[in-house]
């Protein structure tokens, strides 16, 4: 039988997503591939431990601990990489490409850090690397950027793309929890890892933003170029005060395509509550895009989990199979990626939210206002929130108009040095 | 030069969308097609009046009033149909297909009514009919159904897909306007046609729902099979009462894939305000989908207008050009569409909202409750809203639990016959 009519899959990894793929592909094989006159078989699965009990039924002979058994099998046409992490996934993908196999991956770290080199290698070898599952779980965003928005010049991407932090922030907003207890709850529910750094410090969102901005702006943004702040420093009262002012606080991944270069940053951000993005709650993700033709578009859905991610992985597999069966080139020919400068964070402008603990006496505000005024930063609102009579302190919230980041940082440093200021408790950006 | 490297477009129609396409395609030609080594030229444009002044710059020699000049030109590879309406668009598309040309259309009426026959004709001729722009303007939904959600069994589609009615309903909700004045305002802003029937009576939403449910559930739903109610009967006070109860009112296009068949209906619907779909306001569209793997997904954006629609049309053109240039078959091979029964509206179950004008005296509620009880419909809440002392009447709002539509209609008829009931002022469905 022609290889075109019996295609082989090699699966790298049999964790949450791998098990989903191993369960769904055979179960839906007839519905997905029957009308194409094709069958698709999972021939080999790379695991760490062949003896481990598995929830998914697979011929035990499929399982192997030797990557070469998967990567060098000539009857395998598509390698699905769902190991995650940089290595050995990167090496495996390179080897699969070198062996002329198409690759479907859910690996945001590898694509964010090594996308350009991998895409070049794949193009040279005439194979495809598809990575829909690397961003936004089941939300179609890679294909939407590559195909559906192809007529647009994208100006801006604003995304809530880490479900773990969005769950924690939603709990802090709705229940008044502090970060530590909201994190513990997320861990108990399996939404956060025992070591939560990758999520709560923003690394995961940075990888995804690097992928989205590179693809959306036809350039190459490395994760190291993305400004990053996590959510550990947020306090429950910031959520209350933000809500009183009409804002939600979200870990926003923001990319802007400007004439001076690309702005790329991940940080907690006040977003007006009437904006749809502010209403993306819990483990859900929301990706908002501004294009010159389409205007504002938002995609919303489950950004993680076995089934949504499997949805994206299998969609990539189906697309490859359709093209392989018809003898077509599955390598997507996207417009060339042109290196662009990344705007340094110091040169960015934003609005800001500051929460200060100050001495509760007359004249304090004047001193603080002077520091803003000297650096030409205009204050939009100052609100005295709560006074602590015992400590003799009061809490002030300051919202600025648009200001330069460097000037704002100097202002904050100067304010922190004032004798009447005991603490700059929060320093957050605001996007309207 | 090979036809593959110099492709011709024939444009049918030079109205709002046609002008957008005629402006954008040449302006972005290099960015879109340069890396493919292709150029794309708009060779012919069918117009009604060659002398009419046009905002878009086109060689006047391109313009023709003779459809054959476009449809029979062998140098035209792709015909873009943006005339709208059933005829002569349908005849033109058939002829383009017969001449071996690919078709990109924004025509929801033609695709909803004649999609199956057109797709069969195109498949037989080896050409593609692409219709991303027919639903949701710039929101990618056809491609998302065909490709990105291919691994999913879709269970439900809930959509706000008519911007005109959504604008009117948003005004009624936010400003307390009555339908007539909100419509007049929408007309003044160009959001509604002088004859608004196609939008406000729900025909437009029905076409789009027929397209979405046919594609999403792999079946053939004709617009005549879709239950339809428009928004003319809504009163400002329904929006107030709904808001008090925690609901928004939207013209919802709802399709459900059940074991008994397909449920397809368009009607004003109370939606809990915390649902993201309830927050789709103004002229924006929102399409929510439930898939077995992806869970709940929502796409949100501008559902109409020259530029968003052009975004979708040009994306379809770009996809065709990519495939033509690589010598690939541009005809998408979707799973076969299997006829499914449509569940009669009488057999549907829903929750209901009733607003009654009743005599303001004791015992009235008991009589009304008895009518519900006799038909086994359970009442979730009864709220007396306002009394009109002069008329001796009061206003009652009744919310039911899940009930059968036929039983509910019998109940409403029986209630209307009660001497103590002067009017069943509103009868709306509720989706939680």
GROMACS .gro file of N, CA, C and O in nm, chain A residues 82-147:
model
  264
   82UNK      N    1   0.534   1.630   2.245
   82UNK     CA    2   0.460   1.685   2.359
   82UNK      C    3   0.534   1.654   2.489
   82UNK      O    4   0.474   1.626   2.592
   83UNK      N    5   0.668   1.661   2.481
   83UNK     CA    6   0.750   1.642   2.601
   83UNK      C    7   0.752   1.773   2.681
   83UNK      O    8   0.744   1.773   2.802
   84UNK      N    9   0.765   1.883   2.609
   84UNK     CA   10   0.779   2.013   2.674
   84UNK      C   11   0.922   2.037   2.717
   84UNK      O   12   1.005   1.945   2.720
   85UNK      N   13   0.952   2.163   2.750
   85UNK     CA   14   1.087   2.200   2.794
   85UNK      C   15   1.183   2.208   2.677
   85UNK      O   16   1.154   2.163   2.565
   86UNK      N   17   1.299   2.269   2.701
   86UNK     CA   18   1.391   2.299   2.591
   86UNK      C   19   1.462   2.174   2.539
   86UNK      O   20   1.461   2.147   2.420
   87UNK      N   21   1.527   2.102   2.631
   87UNK     CA   22   1.596   1.980   2.589
   87UNK      C   23   1.542   1.862   2.667
   87UNK      O   24   1.504   1.879   2.783
   88UNK      N   25   1.533   1.746   2.608
   88UNK     CA   26   1.585   1.706   2.476
   88UNK      C   27   1.491   1.736   2.360
   88UNK      O   28   1.520   1.697   2.247
   89UNK      N   29   1.378   1.809   2.387
   89UNK     CA   30   1.279   1.829   2.282
   89UNK      C   31   1.340   1.893   2.157
   89UNK      O   32   1.314   1.849   2.043
   90UNK      N   33   1.426   1.995   2.178
   90UNK     CA   34   1.486   2.065   2.064
   90UNK      C   35   1.566   1.969   1.976
   90UNK      O   36   1.552   1.969   1.853
   91UNK      N   37   1.650   1.889   2.042
   91UNK     CA   38   1.732   1.793   1.968
   91UNK      C   39   1.644   1.695   1.891
   91UNK      O   40   1.671   1.662   1.774
   92UNK      N   41   1.538   1.649   1.955
   92UNK     CA   42   1.447   1.554   1.889
   92UNK      C   43   1.381   1.617   1.766
   92UNK      O   44   1.369   1.554   1.661
   93UNK      N   45   1.338   1.740   1.780
   93UNK     CA   46   1.270   1.806   1.667
   93UNK      C   47   1.368   1.822   1.551
   93UNK      O   48   1.335   1.794   1.435
   94UNK      N   49   1.491   1.866   1.584
   94UNK     CA   50   1.592   1.880   1.478
   94UNK      C   51   1.614   1.747   1.407
   94UNK      O   52   1.624   1.741   1.284
   95UNK      N   53   1.622   1.641   1.485
   95UNK     CA   54   1.649   1.510   1.425
   95UNK      C   55   1.531   1.464   1.339
   95UNK      O   56   1.551   1.410   1.230
   96UNK      N   57   1.410   1.489   1.388
   96UNK     CA   58   1.292   1.450   1.309
   96UNK      C   59   1.291   1.524   1.175
   96UNK      O   60   1.267   1.464   1.069
   97UNK      N   61   1.321   1.653   1.179
   97UNK     CA   62   1.326   1.733   1.056
   97UNK      C   63   1.435   1.680   0.963
   97UNK      O   64   1.412   1.662   0.843
   98UNK      N   65   1.551   1.652   1.019
   98UNK     CA   66   1.662   1.601   0.937
   98UNK      C   67   1.624   1.470   0.870
   98UNK      O   68   1.670   1.439   0.760
   99UNK      N   69   1.538   1.393   0.936
   99UNK     CA   70   1.493   1.265   0.880
   99UNK      C   71   1.375   1.283   0.785
   99UNK      O   72   1.314   1.183   0.744
  100UNK      N   73   1.339   1.408   0.757
  100UNK     CA   74   1.232   1.433   0.659
  100UNK      C   75   1.093   1.413   0.714
  100UNK      O   76   0.998   1.390   0.638
  101UNK      N   77   1.077   1.425   0.844
  101UNK     CA   78   0.945   1.407   0.903
  101UNK      C   79   0.885   1.544   0.936
  101UNK      O   80   0.955   1.637   0.976
  102UNK      N   81   0.754   1.553   0.921
  102UNK     CA   82   0.684   1.673   0.966
  102UNK      C   83   0.671   1.668   1.117
  102UNK      O   84   0.665   1.560   1.176
  103UNK      N   85   0.668   1.785   1.178
  103UNK     CA   86   0.663   1.792   1.323
  103UNK      C   87   0.541   1.874   1.367
  103UNK      O   88   0.515   1.981   1.313
  104UNK      N   89   0.469   1.822   1.464
  104UNK     CA   90   0.364   1.898   1.533
  104UNK      C   91   0.408   1.909   1.677
  104UNK      O   92   0.439   1.807   1.741
  105UNK      N   93   0.416   2.030   1.728
  105UNK     CA   94   0.465   2.047   1.864
  105UNK      C   95   0.376   2.139   1.944
  105UNK      O   96   0.313   2.229   1.889
  106UNK      N   97   0.372   2.114   2.075
  106UNK     CA   98   0.301   2.201   2.168
  106UNK      C   99   0.401   2.280   2.251
  106UNK      O  100   0.365   2.339   2.352
  107UNK      N  101   0.527   2.282   2.206
  107UNK     CA  102   0.637   2.330   2.291
  107UNK      C  103   0.664   2.479   2.274
  107UNK      O  104   0.736   2.521   2.183
  108UNK      N  105   0.609   2.558   2.365
  108UNK     CA  106   0.626   2.704   2.352
  108UNK      C  107   0.770   2.748   2.376
  108UNK      O  108   0.818   2.842   2.314
  109UNK      N  109   0.840   2.678   2.469
  109UNK     CA  110   0.976   2.721   2.500
  109UNK      C  111   1.067   2.700   2.379
  109UNK      O  112   1.145   2.789   2.342
  110UNK      N  113   1.056   2.583   2.316
  110UNK     CA  114   1.141   2.554   2.200
  110UNK      C  115   1.107   2.649   2.085
  110UNK      O  116   1.196   2.704   2.020
  111UNK      N  117   0.977   2.670   2.058
  111UNK     CA  118   0.941   2.755   1.944
  111UNK      C  119   0.980   2.900   1.972
  111UNK      O  120   1.030   2.971   1.885
  112UNK      N  121   0.960   2.945   2.097
  112UNK     CA  122   0.995   3.084   2.129
  112UNK      C  123   1.145   3.106   2.116
  112UNK      O  124   1.190   3.207   2.062
  113UNK      N  125   1.224   3.012   2.168
  113UNK     CA  126   1.370   3.033   2.169
  113UNK      C  127   1.436   2.994   2.037
  113UNK      O  128   1.538   3.051   2.001
  114UNK      N  129   1.381   2.893   1.969
  114UNK     CA  130   1.452   2.837   1.854
  114UNK      C  131   1.368   2.831   1.728
  114UNK      O  132   1.407   2.765   1.631
  115UNK      N  133   1.250   2.898   1.729
  115UNK     CA  134   1.163   2.894   1.613
  115UNK      C  135   1.235   2.926   1.483
  115UNK      O  136   1.233   2.845   1.389
  116UNK      N  137   1.301   3.041   1.475
  116UNK     CA  138   1.361   3.079   1.347
  116UNK      C  139   1.456   2.971   1.291
  116UNK      O  140   1.445   2.935   1.174
  117UNK      N  141   1.545   2.917   1.375
  117UNK     CA  142   1.639   2.816   1.322
  117UNK      C  143   1.564   2.689   1.281
  117UNK      O  144   1.596   2.626   1.180
  118UNK      N  145   1.462   2.652   1.359
  118UNK     CA  146   1.386   2.532   1.326
  118UNK      C  147   1.308   2.549   1.196
  118UNK      O  148   1.303   2.459   1.113
  119UNK      N  149   1.246   2.666   1.179
  119UNK     CA  150   1.167   2.689   1.057
  119UNK      C  151   1.259   2.687   0.935
  119UNK      O  152   1.220   2.637   0.829
  120UNK      N  153   1.378   2.744   0.949
  120UNK     CA  154   1.472   2.742   0.836
  120UNK      C  155   1.513   2.598   0.802
  120UNK      O  156   1.516   2.559   0.685
  121UNK      N  157   1.542   2.521   0.906
  121UNK     CA  158   1.582   2.381   0.882
  121UNK      C  159   1.468   2.304   0.814
  121UNK      O  160   1.490   2.226   0.721
  122UNK      N  161   1.345   2.329   0.862
  122UNK     CA  162   1.230   2.257   0.805
  122UNK      C  163   1.208   2.298   0.659
  122UNK      O  164   1.182   2.213   0.574
  123UNK      N  165   1.219   2.429   0.631
  123UNK     CA  166   1.199   2.476   0.494
  123UNK      C  167   1.303   2.414   0.402
  123UNK      O  168   1.272   2.370   0.291
  124UNK      N  169   1.428   2.407   0.451
  124UNK     CA  170   1.535   2.350   0.369
  124UNK      C  171   1.509   2.202   0.340
  124UNK      O  172   1.544   2.151   0.233
  125UNK      N  173   1.447   2.134   0.435
  125UNK     CA  174   1.422   1.989   0.420
  125UNK      C  175   1.286   1.962   0.356
  125UNK      O  176   1.250   1.846   0.333
  126UNK      N  177   1.206   2.069   0.334
  126UNK     CA  178   1.074   2.052   0.271
  126UNK      C  179   0.970   1.991   0.362
  126UNK      O  180   0.874   1.929   0.316
  127UNK      N  181   0.987   2.008   0.492
  127UNK     CA  182   0.886   1.957   0.586
  127UNK      C  183   0.827   2.073   0.665
  127UNK      O  184   0.877   2.185   0.661
  128UNK      N  185   0.720   2.044   0.737
  128UNK     CA  186   0.649   2.148   0.812
  128UNK      C  187   0.673   2.130   0.962
  128UNK      O  188   0.684   2.019   1.012
  129UNK      N  189   0.680   2.242   1.031
  129UNK     CA  190   0.674   2.241   1.178
  129UNK      C  191   0.549   2.318   1.215
  129UNK      O  192   0.537   2.437   1.184
  130UNK      N  193   0.455   2.251   1.277
  130UNK     CA  194   0.330   2.318   1.313
  130UNK      C  195   0.321   2.326   1.466
  130UNK      O  196   0.359   2.234   1.536
  131UNK      N  197   0.271   2.441   1.514
  131UNK     CA  198   0.283   2.466   1.659
  131UNK      C  199   0.161   2.538   1.716
  131UNK      O  200   0.172   2.616   1.809
  132UNK      N  201   0.042   2.508   1.659
  132UNK     CA  202  -0.081   2.571   1.707
  132UNK      C  203  -0.098   2.554   1.858
  132UNK      O  204  -0.144   2.645   1.928
  133UNK      N  205  -0.062   2.436   1.910
  133UNK     CA  206  -0.085   2.406   2.052
  133UNK      C  207   0.012   2.479   2.145
  133UNK      O  208  -0.004   2.472   2.267
  134UNK      N  209   0.111   2.548   2.089
  134UNK     CA  210   0.211   2.612   2.176
  134UNK      C  211   0.157   2.737   2.244
  134UNK      O  212   0.210   2.780   2.346
  135UNK      N  213   0.054   2.796   2.190
  135UNK     CA  214  -0.004   2.918   2.249
  135UNK      C  215  -0.156   2.903   2.258
  135UNK      O  216  -0.221   2.868   2.160
  136UNK      N  217  -0.209   2.927   2.377
  136UNK     CA  218  -0.355   2.939   2.389
  136UNK      C  219  -0.430   2.807   2.387
  136UNK      O  220  -0.551   2.808   2.364
  137UNK      N  221  -0.362   2.695   2.413
  137UNK     CA  222  -0.432   2.566   2.418
  137UNK      C  223  -0.515   2.543   2.295
  137UNK      O  224  -0.464   2.541   2.182
  138UNK      N  225  -0.647   2.529   2.313
  138UNK     CA  226  -0.734   2.501   2.201
  138UNK      C  227  -0.776   2.623   2.121
  138UNK      O  228  -0.845   2.610   2.020
  139UNK      N  229  -0.736   2.742   2.164
  139UNK     CA  230  -0.773   2.863   2.089
  139UNK      C  231  -0.693   2.869   1.960
  139UNK      O  232  -0.570   2.865   1.965
  140UNK      N  233  -0.760   2.878   1.847
  140UNK     CA  234  -0.684   2.886   1.723
  140UNK      C  235  -0.623   3.024   1.709
  140UNK      O  236  -0.696   3.122   1.695
  141UNK      N  237  -0.492   3.034   1.717
  141UNK     CA  238  -0.431   3.167   1.704
  141UNK      C  239  -0.314   3.164   1.606
  141UNK      O  240  -0.298   3.257   1.527
  142UNK      N  241  -0.238   3.056   1.604
  142UNK     CA  242  -0.126   3.048   1.508
  142UNK      C  243  -0.184   3.044   1.366
  142UNK      O  244  -0.145   3.123   1.280
  143UNK      N  245  -0.279   2.956   1.344
  143UNK     CA  246  -0.342   2.946   1.211
  143UNK      C  247  -0.414   3.075   1.175
  143UNK      O  248  -0.414   3.118   1.060
  144UNK      N  249  -0.477   3.137   1.274
  144UNK     CA  250  -0.549   3.262   1.248
  144UNK      C  251  -0.451   3.370   1.204
  144UNK      O  252  -0.478   3.445   1.109
  145UNK      N  253  -0.335   3.378   1.269
  145UNK     CA  254  -0.234   3.476   1.227
  145UNK      C  255  -0.182   3.441   1.087
  145UNK      O  256  -0.164   3.529   1.002
  146UNK      N  257  -0.154   3.311   1.063
  146UNK     CA  258  -0.092   3.272   0.936
  146UNK      C  259  -0.188   3.286   0.819
  146UNK      O  260  -0.146   3.321   0.709
  147UNK      N  261  -0.313   3.255   0.842
  147UNK     CA  262  -0.406   3.249   0.729
  147UNK      C  263  -0.514   3.356   0.735
  147UNK      O  264  -0.526   3.439   0.648
   0.00000   0.00000   0.00000
